[in-house]
Coordinates of C-alpha atoms in Angstrom, one line a residue:
M22 CA 104.8 105.4 87.1
K23 CA 102.2 106.6 84.7
S24 CA 102.7 110.3 85.5
K25 CA 104.4 112.4 88.1
P26 CA 102.2 112.6 91.2
E27 CA 101.0 115.8 92.7
L28 CA 102.3 117.1 96.0
L29 CA 99.4 118.7 97.9
A30 CA 99.7 120.6 101.2
T31 CA 97.3 122.5 103.5
A32 CA 97.9 126.2 104.2
A33 CA 96.8 128.1 107.2
S34 CA 97.6 131.7 106.0
L35 CA 98.7 133.7 102.9
A36 CA 102.3 133.7 104.2
E37 CA 102.3 129.9 104.7
A38 CA 100.7 129.4 101.2
A39 CA 103.6 131.3 99.7
A40 CA 106.2 129.4 101.7
L41 CA 104.7 126.0 100.8
L42 CA 104.6 126.9 97.1
D43 CA 108.2 128.0 97.2
A44 CA 109.1 124.8 98.9
G45 CA 107.8 122.7 96.1
A46 CA 104.1 122.1 96.7
D47 CA 102.1 121.5 93.4
A48 CA 98.8 122.3 95.0
L49 CA 97.3 123.8 98.1
L50 CA 94.1 123.0 100.0
I51 CA 92.4 126.0 101.7
G52 CA 88.9 127.1 102.4
D53 CA 86.2 128.8 104.4
D54 CA 85.5 127.4 107.9
R55 CA 81.7 127.5 107.2
F56 CA 82.0 124.8 104.6
G57 CA 85.3 123.1 105.2
M58 CA 86.1 120.4 107.8
R59 CA 89.4 120.7 109.8
L60 CA 90.9 123.3 107.6
A61 CA 94.4 124.5 108.6
G62 CA 93.1 128.1 108.5
H63 CA 90.2 130.2 107.4
F64 CA 90.4 132.0 104.0
S65 CA 88.0 134.7 102.9
L66 CA 87.1 135.1 99.2
D67 CA 89.7 137.8 98.9
D68 CA 92.4 135.6 100.5
T69 CA 91.3 132.7 98.3
A70 CA 91.7 134.9 95.2
A71 CA 95.2 136.0 96.4
V72 CA 96.3 132.4 96.9
A73 CA 94.8 131.3 93.6
A74 CA 96.8 134.0 91.8
M75 CA 99.9 133.1 93.7
A76 CA 99.6 129.4 92.9
H77 CA 98.8 129.9 89.2
E78 CA 101.7 132.2 88.7
R79 CA 103.9 129.3 89.9
G80 CA 102.1 126.8 87.7
G81 CA 100.4 125.3 90.8
K82 CA 96.8 124.6 91.7
I83 CA 94.4 125.6 94.5
Y84 CA 91.6 123.5 95.9
A85 CA 88.8 124.7 98.2
G86 CA 87.7 122.4 101.0
L87 CA 84.0 122.0 101.3
G88 CA 84.0 118.7 103.1
G89 CA 82.0 119.8 106.1
L90 CA 78.7 118.4 107.2
M91 CA 76.1 120.7 105.6
P92 CA 73.2 121.8 107.8
N93 CA 70.1 123.2 106.3
R94 CA 71.0 126.8 107.3
L95 CA 74.1 126.7 105.1
L96 CA 72.4 125.5 101.9
D97 CA 71.3 129.1 101.1
E98 CA 74.9 130.3 101.3
L99 CA 76.4 127.5 99.3
P100 CA 75.5 128.6 95.8
A101 CA 77.1 132.0 96.0
Y102 CA 80.2 130.6 97.6
I103 CA 80.7 127.9 94.9
K104 CA 80.0 130.4 92.1
A105 CA 82.5 132.9 93.6
I106 CA 85.4 130.3 94.0
A107 CA 84.8 129.2 90.4
E108 CA 85.0 132.7 89.1
I109 CA 88.2 133.2 91.2
G110 CA 89.8 130.3 89.4
V111 CA 89.9 127.7 92.1
D112 CA 90.9 124.5 90.3
A113 CA 88.7 122.0 92.3
A114 CA 86.5 121.7 95.3
E115 CA 86.7 118.9 97.8
F116 CA 83.3 117.6 99.0
G117 CA 81.7 114.9 101.0
D118 CA 78.0 116.0 101.0
P119 CA 76.0 115.4 97.8
A120 CA 74.5 118.9 98.3
V121 CA 77.9 120.4 97.3
L122 CA 78.1 118.3 94.2
A123 CA 74.6 119.2 93.1
T124 CA 75.1 122.9 93.8
A125 CA 78.5 122.9 91.9
R126 CA 77.0 121.2 88.9
R127 CA 74.3 123.8 88.8
E128 CA 76.3 127.0 89.7
A129 CA 79.8 126.1 88.3
P130 CA 79.6 123.1 85.9
G131 CA 83.3 123.6 85.0
L132 CA 84.6 123.3 88.5
K133 CA 86.3 119.9 89.2
L134 CA 85.2 118.0 92.3
H135 CA 87.2 115.8 94.6
W136 CA 85.2 113.3 96.7
N137 CA 86.3 113.1 100.3
A138 CA 84.0 111.2 102.6
E139 CA 86.6 110.4 105.3
M140 CA 86.2 106.8 106.4
T141 CA 83.7 105.6 103.7
S142 CA 86.1 105.8 100.7
T143 CA 87.3 102.2 101.2
N144 CA 86.5 100.6 97.9
F145 CA 86.8 101.3 94.2
A146 CA 83.1 100.7 93.4
T147 CA 82.0 103.5 95.7
A148 CA 84.7 105.9 94.4
N149 CA 83.7 105.1 90.8
Y150 CA 80.1 105.7 91.7
W151 CA 80.9 109.3 92.7
G152 CA 83.1 109.6 89.7
R153 CA 80.1 108.8 87.5
K154 CA 78.2 111.5 89.4
G155 CA 80.8 114.1 88.6
A156 CA 83.9 113.7 90.8
S157 CA 87.3 113.6 89.2
R158 CA 89.2 112.4 92.2
A159 CA 88.6 110.2 95.3
V160 CA 90.4 110.9 98.6
L161 CA 91.1 107.4 100.0
A162 CA 90.3 106.5 103.6
R163 CA 93.2 107.0 106.0
E164 CA 92.4 103.5 107.5
L165 CA 93.4 101.6 104.3
N166 CA 96.6 99.7 104.4
M167 CA 99.2 99.7 101.7
D168 CA 97.9 96.5 99.9
E169 CA 94.4 97.8 99.9
I170 CA 95.5 101.1 98.3
T171 CA 97.8 99.6 95.7
E172 CA 95.2 97.0 94.8
M173 CA 92.4 99.6 94.5
V174 CA 94.1 102.2 92.3
P175 CA 94.1 100.1 89.0
S176 CA 90.3 99.7 89.3
L177 CA 89.6 103.4 89.8
E178 CA 87.9 105.5 87.1
V179 CA 89.0 108.6 89.0
E180 CA 92.2 110.0 90.4
A181 CA 93.4 108.7 93.8
Q182 CA 94.6 111.0 96.6
V183 CA 96.3 109.6 99.7
Q184 CA 97.5 111.3 102.8
V185 CA 101.2 110.6 103.4
H186 CA 102.2 112.9 106.2
G187 CA 100.8 114.6 109.3
M188 CA 98.2 114.0 111.9
T189 CA 94.9 112.4 111.3
N190 CA 91.4 112.8 112.8
I191 CA 90.3 110.0 115.0
Y192 CA 87.0 111.4 116.3
H193 CA 84.5 114.1 115.3
S194 CA 81.2 115.3 116.9
K195 CA 79.0 118.3 115.9
R196 CA 78.5 118.7 119.7
K197 CA 80.5 121.2 121.7
L198 CA 82.2 118.5 123.9
V199 CA 85.0 120.7 125.2
E200 CA 82.6 123.4 126.2
S201 CA 80.3 120.8 127.9
Y202 CA 83.3 119.3 129.8
M203 CA 84.5 122.7 131.0
A204 CA 81.0 123.6 132.1
H205 CA 80.7 120.3 133.9
Q206 CA 84.0 121.0 135.7
G207 CA 82.7 124.4 136.7
R208 CA 85.2 126.3 134.5
P209 CA 84.3 129.5 132.6
V210 CA 83.7 128.7 128.9
D211 CA 83.3 132.2 127.5
G212 CA 86.7 133.7 128.5
G213 CA 89.1 131.3 126.8
S214 CA 89.5 129.9 123.3
K215 CA 88.8 126.2 122.6
G216 CA 90.2 126.4 119.1
K217 CA 93.3 125.2 117.4
E218 CA 95.4 127.9 119.0
R219 CA 94.6 126.8 122.6
G220 CA 96.8 123.7 122.5
L221 CA 94.3 121.5 124.3
F222 CA 94.8 117.7 124.4
L223 CA 93.3 114.6 125.9
V224 CA 95.1 111.9 127.9
E225 CA 93.6 108.5 128.5
A226 CA 94.2 106.8 131.9
E227 CA 95.4 103.6 130.1
R228 CA 97.9 105.5 127.9
P229 CA 99.2 108.4 130.0
D230 CA 102.2 109.0 127.6
E231 CA 100.0 109.7 124.6
K232 CA 98.5 113.1 124.0
F233 CA 95.6 113.5 121.6
P234 CA 95.1 117.1 120.4
I235 CA 91.5 118.3 120.7
Y236 CA 89.9 121.5 119.6
E237 CA 86.5 123.0 118.9
D238 CA 85.3 125.2 116.0
V239 CA 82.1 126.0 114.1
N240 CA 82.0 122.4 112.9
G241 CA 82.1 120.9 116.4
T242 CA 84.7 118.9 118.3
H243 CA 87.8 117.3 116.7
I244 CA 90.1 114.8 118.3
M245 CA 93.4 114.1 116.5
S246 CA 95.9 111.3 116.5
S247 CA 98.6 111.2 119.1
D248 CA 101.3 110.6 116.5
D249 CA 102.1 111.8 112.9
L250 CA 101.9 109.7 109.7
C251 CA 105.0 109.6 107.6
I252 CA 105.3 107.2 104.6
L253 CA 108.2 108.9 102.9
E254 CA 110.4 105.8 103.2
D255 CA 107.9 103.8 101.1
L256 CA 106.5 106.6 99.0
H257 CA 107.9 104.8 95.9
V258 CA 105.4 102.0 96.4
L259 CA 102.5 104.4 96.1
M260 CA 104.2 106.1 93.1
E261 CA 104.6 102.8 91.4
A262 CA 101.0 101.9 92.0
G263 CA 99.9 105.2 90.2
V264 CA 98.5 107.3 93.1
H265 CA 97.9 110.7 91.6
S266 CA 98.1 113.0 94.6
F267 CA 100.0 112.9 97.9
K268 CA 98.7 115.1 100.7
I269 CA 100.7 116.6 103.6
E270 CA 98.4 117.5 106.4
G271 CA 99.8 120.7 108.0
L272 CA 97.0 121.1 110.7
L273 CA 98.4 122.2 114.1
K274 CA 101.9 122.4 112.7
P275 CA 104.2 125.5 112.4
T276 CA 105.1 126.7 108.9
A277 CA 108.7 125.8 109.3
Y278 CA 107.7 122.1 109.9
N279 CA 105.3 122.0 106.9
V280 CA 107.9 123.6 104.6
A281 CA 110.4 120.9 105.7
A282 CA 107.9 118.2 105.0
V283 CA 107.1 119.5 101.6
K284 CA 110.8 119.8 100.7
A285 CA 111.4 116.2 101.8
Y286 CA 108.5 114.7 99.7
R287 CA 109.5 117.0 96.8
R288 CA 112.9 115.4 96.7
A289 CA 111.6 111.9 96.8
I290 CA 109.0 112.5 94.1
D291 CA 111.5 114.2 91.8
A292 CA 114.2 111.5 92.4
Y293 CA 111.7 108.7 91.6
A294 CA 110.4 110.5 88.5
A295 CA 113.9 111.0 87.2
D296 CA 114.9 107.3 87.6
P297 CA 112.3 104.9 88.8
A298 CA 114.5 101.8 88.3
G299 CA 117.4 103.3 90.2
Y300 CA 115.5 105.1 92.9
E301 CA 116.6 104.7 96.6
F302 CA 115.1 106.4 99.6
Q303 CA 117.7 108.7 101.4
E304 CA 117.4 108.9 105.2
E305 CA 118.8 112.5 105.1
W306 CA 115.7 113.7 103.3
L307 CA 113.9 113.5 106.7
D308 CA 116.6 115.1 108.8
T309 CA 115.0 118.5 108.9
V310 CA 111.6 117.1 109.6
R311 CA 112.9 115.0 112.4
A312 CA 114.8 118.0 113.8
L313 CA 111.5 119.9 113.9
Q314 CA 109.3 117.0 115.0
D315 CA 107.5 117.5 118.3
P316 CA 109.3 115.0 120.7
E317 CA 106.0 114.0 122.1
R318 CA 104.7 112.9 118.7
E319 CA 106.2 109.9 116.9
L320 CA 106.5 109.5 113.2
T321 CA 104.8 106.3 112.2
F322 CA 103.5 104.4 109.2
G323 CA 99.9 104.8 110.5
F324 CA 97.6 102.1 109.1
F325 CA 99.8 101.4 106.0
Y326 CA 101.1 98.2 107.4
K327 CA 98.4 97.1 109.8
E328 CA 96.2 94.1 109.1
Q329 CA 92.6 95.1 108.5
V330 CA 89.7 92.9 109.6
Y331 CA 86.3 93.7 108.2

């Protein structure tokens, strides 16, 4: 292990941010719904400043999510926001659209940038291309398996971030699909929420036992996985490979669950860092997570051990 990896978590509120930092998170991902994609919660600039101060007091970092699809109407608002988060002391901004990179280089040249293009970050050459454009980190695609990740890391000229826990997105559309469906069914669309708090889900006829959470926000419609990723058992493989940052996705999860997940991964990271040669995964590290796990959502390895065919 070249250096101790970062433990990154998403926060939905000021209270959750404090709880996750206290639980052992090294960094938090927050943001403004206008610019972020599938953020756990919306943070105003005042909230962002409060979380940044909170994280820095504890020796942690704060990242702003600007990974949304940027329409023309947002480009006029982007410079002021990027300049403001840089002045607040946000440590890095996550982006997918080159408009964010270009604006950041002009308005806040000292702000670090993390490239997150969802499914397209599947090879080191593309990640290094964005590194040469100004990114210091690449968020690797969730569809990569373990071999692909560990083989890619040595060839990267930027840091590598990998999601290790939580749900993943399986479909996104800028269209208001939930609203359209409800209108088609003759149901009122103005009286009820279609957001994360509603608890809506999809069920396919072929897989009636699997529930896919679905919600709608200013960025469109999001359909999430029916199970939760959990690679804690083999986290040491990623640490040995030199992955720089491990992300716990806390979207649609209660704070108690996210705190338990952070504590579990914190124990594994610290144990491996203290004695890589003698490290052994301990099943009890996951006991609290399993106790809080939604019984309708299985903990799985996701794509980590699936054969990929391109």
